[in-house]
Amino acid sequence: MVLEKASRDNPGNLAYRSEYFRQRELAIAQWLSQAETLRQAGQHDSATAIYRVILKYDPQNVRAQTGIAGLETDKSHRVAIANAEKLIKENKFIEARDALRPVFNENPTHRDARRLQREIDDKTLKPAIITPQIKATTAKPITLELREVSLRSVFDVISRTTGLSFVFDKDFRGDQRTTITVRNATVDELLGLVLSTNQLEQKFVNENTLMIYPNTPQKQREYQELVIRTFYLKNVPAKQTASMIRTLVKTRDIFIDDTLNMLVIKDTPNAIRMAEKLVAAHDLAEPEVMLEVEVLEIGSNRLLDLGLRYPDSVAWSLVGGATTPGGGSIGTPGVLSLTEWLNRNAGLVRLTVTNPLFLFSLRQQDGVTSVLANPRIRVKNREKAKIHIGDRVPVITTTAAAAGGFVSESVSYLDVGLKLEVEPLVYLQDEIGIKVGLEVSNIVREIRSTNSNTLTYQVGTRNAQTNLRLKDGETQILAGLISSEDRRTANRVPGIGALPVVGRLFSDTHETRGKTEIVLLITPRLLRTLDRPDNRVVEFSAGTEASSGTLSVSAATPVTQPSPPIAVPTAPKPTPAPAVQPAPTPGQQSPPPAIPALVPFGGLQPSP
């Protein structure tokens, strides 16, 4: 406001005007960002108020005008979405689709509208794969005993008993003989047994009519319906999933799109169901772990310097060759002329004492250091995460050519400091295995080459590698990486300095003690655990080797009530017509069979 008033009162002052426009643009940018955030959060009234403030200072701002228009559109969309939700609850799906049409015309990616559209499609569109259900006139278990009868007679008996209708292919051999013996079997089990033992297959025409045809590759291509199913995979590569489906389902028609991570399959409905279960068991989100790491370097040092230091040497020498005006000699030590010797004086003698003459040391230092690093790493299952806290020291390498004197230098970098490498492995029951590699290094000293004057480094390091298995939230401590140093140096006057008590007056003691320890604390926290799929997904029927993906049918169910013994005469008699008997109810004896003998087949034995 102050800049606006100043620029309005002084229109010729360019500094005021430029600063005003700069501050206005900065404020408008912040207001626009805030308004967009409020709009996305659903606070439309607050967003509208901010847009109007922007238009007050900049009436031609396009983003603010578009934002207000978008808020009005959002309001109309909310009304349409609410109306569509009400219509869906009333099962008026066509009207609900019409109510959503204006929303899609203006915003095809509207999230709530797409959600309602999927809900309408799920309730109105007929699924491509429908599990057929046989609608028989009886639901009671069936006991059927037939010997050496034609297939057409078997289907006639089943038709009269269950009310089902059968349509036969022109290549169906109705005169083929078969033997059937089942007890307490359902209609599905009975049909499955008859078809599988006579190389036949069925196709559902409707709920009580079946098409029967020979189970040959040619007939399968004529009658077997195929379904196309698209899988959008979230967590696993499409190529890996396609390889699994080819191996287990024997599907050949597979299209892979690596860009969308999509898989398209064309196969029979049973094979598609099997592929769906395999994908559901395979396409699982990878677990993620948050690793809370604390690295402490605890160091302590002690320095003691105590005693009286005497000079290391005392030297007397004669110096001649020249004298100062005061009589002192400035000549060369050890050189004395005859004249100087004849006119000798005290100036010829020099006393030399090494520094210091006397030094009394009285010092003690105690120090404790603690360096703490507390990173938090989020990493996926079976993926490595690395942390480096320290420096990258340049190392220069010099290369000299043998001829021509050409010299080249290259620079490489040496990582010095704290390096931590972790790799989690998530197990069931919320347990995490962790591979930990820890390295703590420092530069001990610098070494310079005498020939090429190249600088290198001596690096001290401490390493630890281990494998852990922890529970979610459990903390493990790794300690014991200790570096200890103890040095003691004493300077004594020979002889006297070695005496027990008096020797302390003629000696100087220097003691240095240092100790550092690396401690690692690691705590894993599961952000996404490993979920085991439902048992219906991890274990299901896979059909036979010849027909992978076809649901297997049990030929007989357990008999809960023992059946009466069946008399088997010694001489078989011809049977005028097959007989179908309902299963005996508890407390009721079943009538004797109409056929004289039982011929077991396929490993099935009737219970006595």
XYZ file of C-alpha atoms in Angstrom:
608
model
C 0.000 0.000 0.000
C 2.865 2.390 0.787
C 4.584 1.722 -2.533
C 1.288 2.041 -4.403
C 0.591 5.428 -2.826
C 4.190 6.590 -3.402
C 4.131 5.591 -7.089
C 0.727 7.230 -7.550
C 1.817 10.468 -5.879
C 5.119 10.512 -7.791
C 4.346 9.124 -11.238
C 7.677 10.275 -12.573
C 9.724 8.353 -10.005
C 10.752 5.181 -11.834
C 12.311 3.608 -8.748
C 8.966 3.695 -6.896
C 7.102 2.285 -9.885
C 9.532 -0.542 -10.561
C 9.658 -1.586 -6.907
C 5.860 -1.414 -6.659
C 5.373 -3.650 -9.703
C 8.041 -6.075 -8.489
C 6.455 -6.430 -5.067
C 2.986 -6.716 -6.635
C 4.048 -9.542 -8.949
C 5.689 -11.364 -6.047
C 2.564 -11.062 -3.881
C 0.287 -12.138 -6.766
C 2.415 -15.221 -7.391
C 2.128 -16.203 -3.712
C -1.631 -15.571 -3.715
C -2.110 -17.668 -6.850
C -0.214 -20.583 -5.329
C -2.262 -20.322 -2.143
C -5.528 -20.131 -4.109
C -4.659 -23.258 -6.138
C -3.863 -25.134 -2.932
C -7.200 -24.135 -1.393
C -9.029 -25.112 -4.588
C -7.489 -28.557 -4.618
C -8.349 -28.951 -0.933
C -12.006 -28.177 -1.661
C -12.070 -24.783 0.110
C -13.675 -22.963 -2.784
C -14.947 -19.920 -0.863
C -11.481 -19.081 0.465
C -9.961 -19.597 -2.987
C -12.575 -17.278 -4.542
C -11.770 -14.575 -1.999
C -8.050 -14.712 -2.841
C -8.745 -14.580 -6.582
C -10.849 -11.448 -6.051
C -8.020 -9.817 -4.072
C -5.698 -10.508 -7.010
C -8.149 -8.924 -9.449
C -8.339 -5.888 -7.208
C -4.638 -5.162 -7.732
C -4.401 -6.614 -11.245
C -7.808 -6.584 -12.978
C -6.368 -8.148 -16.160
C -4.776 -11.142 -14.452
C -5.704 -14.105 -16.656
C -4.943 -16.805 -14.067
C -7.220 -15.196 -11.521
C -10.035 -14.844 -14.048
C -9.573 -18.468 -15.123
C -9.511 -19.565 -11.495
C -12.853 -17.905 -10.711
C -14.397 -19.433 -13.840
C -12.993 -22.819 -12.848
C -14.496 -22.526 -9.382
C -17.902 -21.868 -10.917
C -17.428 -24.936 -13.101
C -16.377 -27.000 -10.062
C -19.554 -25.905 -8.313
C -21.723 -27.132 -11.176
C -19.750 -30.376 -11.293
C -20.347 -30.953 -7.588
C -24.066 -30.589 -8.135
C -23.975 -33.055 -11.053
C -21.897 -35.568 -9.061
C -24.286 -35.394 -6.118
C -27.257 -35.907 -8.457
C -25.549 -38.915 -10.104
C -24.785 -40.505 -6.730
C -28.439 -40.136 -5.750
C -29.584 -41.768 -8.995
C -27.155 -44.669 -8.548
C -28.558 -45.368 -5.081
C -32.019 -45.498 -6.698
C -30.676 -47.964 -9.346
C -31.351 -45.439 -12.128
C -28.107 -46.077 -13.957
C -29.091 -44.633 -17.347
C -30.177 -41.347 -15.770
C -26.974 -41.276 -13.698
C -24.867 -41.705 -16.846
C -26.735 -38.812 -18.481
C -26.096 -36.660 -15.414
C -22.346 -37.325 -15.667
C -22.123 -36.544 -19.375
C -21.760 -32.712 -18.942
C -18.971 -33.291 -16.425
C -17.016 -35.473 -18.863
C -17.561 -32.955 -21.656
C -15.858 -30.222 -19.616
C -13.357 -32.339 -17.653
C -12.766 -35.862 -19.005
C -10.338 -36.645 -16.161
C -12.656 -35.696 -13.292
C -11.831 -38.159 -10.515
C -15.253 -38.462 -8.870
C -17.018 -38.675 -12.224
C -14.724 -41.477 -13.383
C -15.315 -43.306 -10.121
C -19.082 -43.134 -10.556
C -18.750 -44.157 -14.209
C -16.834 -47.284 -13.179
C -19.498 -48.068 -10.615
C -22.240 -47.736 -13.251
C -20.290 -49.955 -15.669
C -19.778 -52.624 -13.021
C -23.503 -52.800 -12.410
C -24.765 -52.533 -15.978
C -22.191 -54.102 -18.283
C -22.333 -57.841 -18.731
C -18.989 -59.404 -17.826
C -17.048 -61.138 -20.566
C -16.381 -64.176 -18.400
C -19.495 -65.687 -16.848
C -19.250 -68.814 -14.761
C -22.009 -71.074 -16.129
C -24.350 -72.671 -13.648
C -26.370 -75.781 -14.387
C -30.017 -75.434 -13.447
C -31.232 -78.989 -12.872
C -34.651 -80.038 -11.657
C -33.146 -81.932 -8.729
C -30.443 -80.971 -6.307
C -30.267 -84.336 -4.571
C -27.127 -86.498 -4.932
C -27.400 -89.134 -7.620
C -26.353 -92.773 -7.533
C -25.897 -94.175 -11.013
C -24.821 -97.685 -11.941
C -24.601 -98.453 -15.660
C -22.626 -101.171 -17.393
C -21.727 -101.363 -21.048
C -24.432 -98.981 -22.235
C -24.255 -96.505 -25.097
C -23.345 -92.878 -24.480
C -26.653 -91.703 -25.913
C -28.477 -93.890 -23.330
C -26.344 -92.367 -20.554
C -27.282 -88.821 -21.579
C -30.947 -89.860 -21.939
C -30.900 -91.135 -18.342
C -29.253 -87.933 -17.108
C -31.751 -85.843 -19.086
C -34.778 -87.645 -17.646
C -33.380 -87.453 -14.107
C -32.090 -83.858 -14.039
C -34.272 -82.134 -16.640
C -31.238 -81.015 -18.679
C -31.259 -80.913 -22.478
C -28.338 -82.035 -24.628
C -27.422 -81.073 -28.178
C -24.870 -83.311 -29.858
C -22.274 -82.484 -32.479
C -22.505 -84.292 -35.811
C -19.295 -86.190 -35.004
C -20.594 -87.371 -31.623
C -20.510 -91.174 -31.408
C -23.653 -92.048 -29.498
C -23.209 -95.803 -29.937
C -19.934 -95.863 -28.015
C -20.184 -98.115 -24.959
C -19.265 -96.993 -21.444
C -19.643 -98.057 -17.826
C -20.603 -95.597 -15.087
C -20.676 -96.247 -11.353
C -21.071 -93.294 -8.984
C -22.724 -92.818 -5.636
C -24.004 -89.637 -4.048
C -22.652 -87.445 -6.859
C -23.891 -84.038 -7.880
C -24.999 -83.246 -11.425
C -21.757 -81.346 -12.144
C -19.626 -84.212 -10.892
C -21.589 -86.774 -12.874
C -21.332 -84.807 -16.113
C -17.639 -84.130 -15.574
C -16.971 -87.824 -15.065
C -18.899 -88.895 -18.160
C -17.218 -86.276 -20.354
C -13.655 -86.816 -19.141
C -13.771 -90.608 -19.446
C -15.129 -90.524 -23.003
C -13.004 -87.713 -24.486
C -15.945 -85.339 -24.686
C -16.362 -81.662 -23.918
C -19.339 -79.457 -23.175
C -20.442 -75.960 -24.058
C -23.202 -74.127 -22.240
C -26.001 -72.955 -24.489
C -28.093 -71.749 -21.569
C -28.602 -72.731 -17.958
C -30.273 -76.085 -18.797
C -28.974 -76.874 -22.304
C -25.510 -78.214 -23.094
C -23.704 -78.820 -26.360
C -21.720 -82.091 -26.327
C -18.847 -82.481 -28.792
C -15.648 -84.552 -29.083
C -12.648 -83.181 -27.252
C -10.337 -82.758 -30.234
C -8.227 -79.756 -31.249
C -10.412 -79.141 -34.274
C -13.637 -79.134 -32.240
C -12.037 -77.004 -29.550
C -11.278 -74.344 -32.146
C -14.883 -74.503 -33.362
C -16.731 -74.428 -30.046
C -14.379 -73.092 -27.383
C -15.052 -69.395 -26.793
C -12.063 -67.136 -26.221
C -11.810 -64.057 -24.015
C -9.380 -61.145 -24.135
C -8.240 -59.866 -20.755
C -6.003 -56.858 -20.114
C -3.870 -56.674 -16.963
C -2.384 -53.359 -15.844
C 0.424 -54.415 -13.545
C 1.511 -52.156 -10.722
C 4.534 -53.731 -9.087
C 6.078 -56.443 -11.275
C 7.476 -56.247 -14.830
C 5.100 -57.304 -17.581
C 7.712 -59.552 -19.216
C 8.244 -61.504 -16.012
C 4.506 -62.028 -15.539
C 4.079 -63.049 -19.187
C 6.790 -65.679 -18.789
C 5.002 -67.087 -15.740
C 1.644 -67.268 -17.578
C 3.221 -68.937 -20.614
C 4.834 -71.545 -18.376
C 1.888 -72.352 -16.128
C -1.215 -71.610 -18.217
C 0.312 -72.532 -21.580
C -1.096 -69.368 -23.124
C 0.419 -68.459 -26.479
C -1.463 -65.289 -27.402
C 0.135 -62.682 -25.132
C 0.917 -59.043 -25.919
C 3.307 -57.052 -23.726
C 3.495 -53.250 -23.480
C 6.526 -52.233 -21.422
C 5.620 -48.545 -21.556
C 2.318 -49.030 -19.715
C 3.506 -52.217 -17.968
C 0.461 -53.874 -19.501
C -0.311 -57.465 -20.406
C -3.029 -58.600 -22.845
C -4.060 -62.277 -22.991
C -6.409 -64.122 -25.324
C -7.441 -67.559 -24.078
C -10.338 -69.612 -22.791
C -12.378 -68.350 -19.828
C -10.912 -71.034 -17.552
C -7.367 -70.082 -18.541
C -8.178 -66.397 -18.000
C -9.457 -67.164 -14.488
C -6.262 -69.029 -13.751
C -4.168 -66.133 -15.076
C -6.122 -63.688 -12.912
C -5.279 -65.679 -9.789
C -1.634 -65.933 -10.765
C -1.436 -62.186 -11.355
C -3.190 -61.480 -8.046
C -0.637 -63.658 -6.225
C 2.312 -62.190 -8.128
C 1.536 -58.477 -8.512
C 2.179 -57.474 -4.910
C 3.617 -54.176 -3.732
C 7.202 -54.404 -2.572
C 7.673 -53.824 1.155
C 9.353 -50.611 2.246
C 11.343 -49.967 5.393
C 12.264 -46.770 7.176
C 15.644 -47.246 8.820
C 16.369 -44.940 11.736
C 20.135 -44.878 12.177
C 22.206 -43.259 14.913
C 25.969 -43.226 14.610
C 27.987 -41.960 17.557
C 31.733 -41.473 17.682
C 32.644 -41.074 21.338
C 36.211 -39.976 22.042
C 38.156 -39.102 25.172
C 41.734 -37.855 25.489
C 44.042 -36.916 28.345
C 47.276 -34.944 28.201
C 49.703 -34.614 31.123
C 52.907 -32.577 30.835
C 54.716 -32.229 34.185
C 58.328 -31.759 35.260
C 61.493 -29.659 34.994
C 63.296 -29.833 31.688
C 67.076 -29.232 31.731
C 69.166 -28.320 28.732
C 70.145 -31.273 26.622
C 73.791 -30.117 26.244
C 76.267 -27.481 27.509
C 79.242 -26.589 25.299
C 82.437 -24.527 25.925
C 84.344 -23.274 22.911
C 87.092 -20.830 21.895
C 86.217 -18.325 19.228
C 88.929 -16.276 17.517
C 89.585 -14.449 14.329
C 88.036 -11.033 15.153
C 86.962 -8.982 18.073
C 84.270 -6.412 18.705
C 84.987 -2.958 20.054
C 83.936 -4.186 23.431
C 86.426 -6.992 23.305
C 84.105 -9.813 22.329
C 85.051 -12.332 19.709
C 83.040 -12.612 16.489
C 85.343 -15.002 14.794
C 85.002 -18.594 13.823
C 84.475 -21.120 16.649
C 87.475 -23.405 17.015
C 89.821 -21.068 15.110
C 92.402 -19.143 17.207
C 95.471 -17.285 15.975
C 98.779 -17.084 17.898
C 98.355 -13.384 18.461
C 94.953 -13.967 19.924
C 96.297 -16.672 22.096
C 99.154 -14.485 23.369
C 96.687 -11.644 24.008
C 93.974 -13.957 25.302
C 91.115 -12.676 27.387
C 87.666 -13.761 28.510
C 86.155 -12.785 25.149
C 87.709 -15.831 23.479
C 85.603 -18.273 25.499
C 81.988 -18.968 24.484
C 79.459 -20.977 26.510
C 76.654 -22.576 24.438
C 73.484 -24.022 26.039
C 70.626 -25.598 24.048
C 67.168 -24.043 24.455
C 65.516 -23.964 26.868
C 67.938 -23.349 29.644
C 65.386 -24.472 32.207
C 61.686 -25.194 31.515
C 59.149 -26.079 34.131
C 56.060 -27.844 32.553
C 52.794 -27.915 34.440
C 49.845 -28.789 32.154
C 46.962 -31.279 32.141
C 44.156 -31.525 29.536
C 41.038 -33.732 29.558
C 38.657 -33.817 26.593
C 35.520 -35.727 25.601
C 34.114 -35.570 22.080
C 30.920 -37.026 20.684
C 30.019 -36.817 17.003
C 26.414 -37.775 16.208
C 24.837 -38.592 12.855
C 21.125 -39.421 12.852
C 19.951 -40.097 9.281
C 16.628 -41.703 8.354
C 16.584 -43.810 5.201
C 13.547 -45.110 3.352
C 14.431 -48.056 1.146
C 12.577 -50.768 -0.749
C 12.907 -54.462 -0.076
C 16.171 -56.002 -1.369
C 17.497 -52.597 -2.455
C 20.728 -51.036 -1.205
C 20.888 -47.633 0.464
C 24.118 -45.749 1.049
C 25.047 -42.851 3.330
C 28.283 -40.910 3.261
C 28.943 -38.216 5.844
C 32.383 -36.751 5.434
C 34.686 -35.364 2.744
C 35.856 -36.304 -0.718
C 39.591 -35.724 -0.694
C 41.217 -35.116 -4.090
C 44.157 -37.341 -4.978
C 46.312 -36.179 -7.887
C 48.061 -38.794 -9.997
C 50.932 -37.710 -12.248
C 51.853 -39.686 -15.360
C 55.099 -38.954 -17.193
C 55.771 -40.141 -20.728
C 59.016 -42.017 -21.324
C 59.869 -39.918 -24.365
C 59.282 -36.250 -24.958
C 58.974 -35.259 -21.317
C 55.193 -35.064 -21.481
C 53.554 -35.027 -18.034
C 49.822 -35.398 -17.375
C 47.850 -35.232 -14.173
C 44.527 -36.791 -13.244
C 42.385 -36.224 -10.197
C 40.506 -38.917 -8.310
C 38.550 -38.536 -5.103
C 38.868 -40.521 -1.901
C 35.817 -40.741 0.359
C 36.775 -40.102 3.953
C 34.396 -40.041 6.901
C 31.388 -42.155 7.759
C 30.049 -44.563 5.132
C 27.035 -46.750 5.862
C 25.474 -49.277 3.476
C 22.262 -51.141 4.355
C 20.106 -53.650 2.460
C 16.803 -54.755 4.072
C 15.059 -58.068 3.461
C 11.455 -58.163 4.670
C 10.059 -61.461 5.946
C 6.603 -62.459 7.063
C 5.483 -61.841 10.657
C 6.856 -58.255 10.406
C 10.513 -59.243 10.617
C 13.297 -57.505 8.726
C 16.724 -58.853 7.864
C 19.354 -56.156 7.346
C 22.787 -56.379 5.785
C 24.865 -53.630 7.384
C 28.245 -52.376 6.244
C 29.860 -49.596 8.325
C 33.161 -47.845 7.634
C 34.653 -44.918 9.553
C 37.838 -43.463 8.138
C 40.023 -40.421 8.672
C 43.247 -38.983 7.297
C 46.116 -39.881 9.611
C 48.882 -37.985 7.840
C 49.918 -36.601 4.496
C 52.736 -38.197 2.526
C 54.524 -36.278 -0.219
C 56.541 -38.119 -2.828
C 60.205 -37.124 -3.017
C 60.479 -37.663 -6.769
C 57.355 -36.100 -8.227
C 56.253 -34.074 -5.183
C 52.858 -35.827 -5.361
C 50.716 -35.627 -2.248
C 49.162 -38.845 -0.921
C 47.363 -39.697 2.284
C 47.598 -42.322 4.951
C 44.024 -43.240 5.908
C 42.982 -44.922 9.108
C 39.778 -46.936 8.919
C 37.461 -49.076 11.021
C 35.020 -51.459 9.334
C 32.155 -53.678 10.419
C 29.846 -55.898 8.360
C 27.027 -58.007 9.735
C 23.590 -59.474 9.012
C 20.730 -58.768 11.400
C 17.169 -59.996 11.730
C 14.992 -57.667 13.751
C 11.334 -57.167 14.453
C 9.468 -54.045 13.443
C 10.560 -51.247 15.795
C 13.327 -53.248 17.486
C 16.619 -51.396 18.088
C 19.973 -53.096 17.713
C 23.257 -51.631 18.967
C 26.568 -52.357 17.252
C 29.486 -51.240 19.370
C 33.078 -52.191 20.077
C 34.845 -50.412 17.202
C 37.409 -49.003 19.631
C 40.660 -47.261 18.854
C 42.903 -46.774 21.893
C 46.227 -44.938 22.102
C 48.526 -44.621 25.195
C 51.858 -42.835 24.920
C 54.314 -41.826 27.644
C 57.554 -39.903 27.136
C 60.033 -38.916 29.884
C 63.109 -36.652 29.604
C 65.499 -37.229 32.558
C 68.865 -36.043 33.741
C 71.045 -39.148 33.563
C 71.460 -40.831 36.911
C 69.629 -38.362 39.114
C 66.389 -38.464 37.091
C 65.974 -42.206 37.764
C 65.818 -41.808 41.571
C 62.410 -42.653 43.089
C 61.417 -39.302 44.628
C 64.146 -36.828 43.900
C 64.082 -37.887 40.249
C 60.835 -35.976 39.680
C 62.857 -32.743 40.116
C 65.250 -33.786 37.359
C 62.759 -35.185 34.799
C 60.004 -34.030 32.483
C 57.051 -36.459 31.848
C 54.687 -36.231 28.862
C 51.666 -38.589 28.862
C 49.009 -38.838 26.120
C 45.980 -41.138 26.301
C 43.248 -41.236 23.665
C 40.297 -43.542 23.075
C 37.513 -43.409 20.478
C 34.587 -45.782 19.969
C 32.041 -46.076 17.154
C 28.483 -47.003 18.201
C 25.743 -47.762 15.664
C 22.063 -47.920 16.612
C 19.680 -49.106 13.903
C 15.879 -49.352 14.162
C 13.787 -50.652 11.241
C 10.172 -49.526 10.873
C 7.915 -51.136 8.294
C 6.047 -48.667 6.100
C 4.616 -51.362 3.803
C 4.819 -54.974 4.906
C 4.759 -58.180 2.903
C 1.132 -59.279 2.617
C 0.432 -62.922 1.899
C -2.432 -63.361 -0.583
C -5.568 -65.268 0.280
C -5.420 -69.070 0.167
C -7.870 -69.096 -2.732
C -5.274 -67.216 -4.759
C -2.152 -69.139 -3.784
C -3.734 -72.601 -4.151
C -6.373 -73.558 -6.707
C -7.184 -76.228 -9.253
C -5.114 -76.114 -12.438
C -6.910 -78.762 -14.497
C -5.029 -81.551 -16.212
C -1.848 -81.717 -18.231
C -3.832 -81.947 -21.453
C -6.218 -79.134 -20.535
C -4.449 -76.600 -18.368
C -6.726 -74.191 -16.595
C -9.837 -76.374 -16.705
C -11.450 -76.892 -13.334
C -11.264 -80.451 -12.135
C -14.463 -82.256 -11.168
C -14.591 -84.819 -8.408
C -16.405 -87.959 -9.564
C -17.828 -88.876 -6.224
C -18.502 -87.166 -2.948
C -17.948 -88.807 0.454
C -20.812 -91.007 1.519
C -22.161 -89.834 4.844
C -24.634 -92.729 5.254
C -23.403 -96.275 4.558
C -25.245 -97.810 1.597
C -26.780 -101.275 1.867
C -24.729 -104.152 0.511
C -25.187 -104.851 -3.180
C -25.627 -108.436 -4.220
C -23.502 -109.459 -7.128
C -24.877 -112.652 -8.774
C -22.539 -115.141 -10.322
C -24.067 -114.929 -13.775
C -24.824 -111.508 -15.234
C -28.185 -110.931 -16.819
C -29.040 -108.469 -19.559
C -30.520 -105.210 -18.411
C -33.558 -103.943 -20.292
C -33.028 -100.301 -19.276
C -30.608 -98.360 -17.101
C -31.707 -97.355 -13.669
C -31.119 -94.175 -11.707
C -31.535 -94.230 -7.955
C -31.646 -91.297 -5.614
C -29.260 -91.410 -2.706
C -30.646 -93.049 0.481
C -31.717 -90.712 3.205
C -30.704 -91.371 6.824
C -32.763 -94.199 8.310
C -34.040 -95.458 4.953
C -32.819 -98.496 3.027
C -32.149 -98.079 -0.674
C -33.867 -100.473 -3.110
C -31.750 -103.166 -4.726
C -30.018 -102.174 -7.942
C -31.579 -102.930 -11.281
C -28.328 -104.110 -12.908
C -26.844 -107.395 -11.860
C -23.183 -106.524 -11.535
C -20.819 -103.573 -10.923
C -17.779 -102.979 -13.032
C -15.361 -100.580 -11.313
C -13.301 -98.242 -13.528
C -10.869 -95.390 -13.170
C -9.908 -96.535 -9.691
C -13.394 -95.792 -8.254
C -14.844 -98.465 -6.002
C -18.409 -98.230 -4.699
C -18.627 -98.299 -0.926
C -20.301 -101.466 0.434
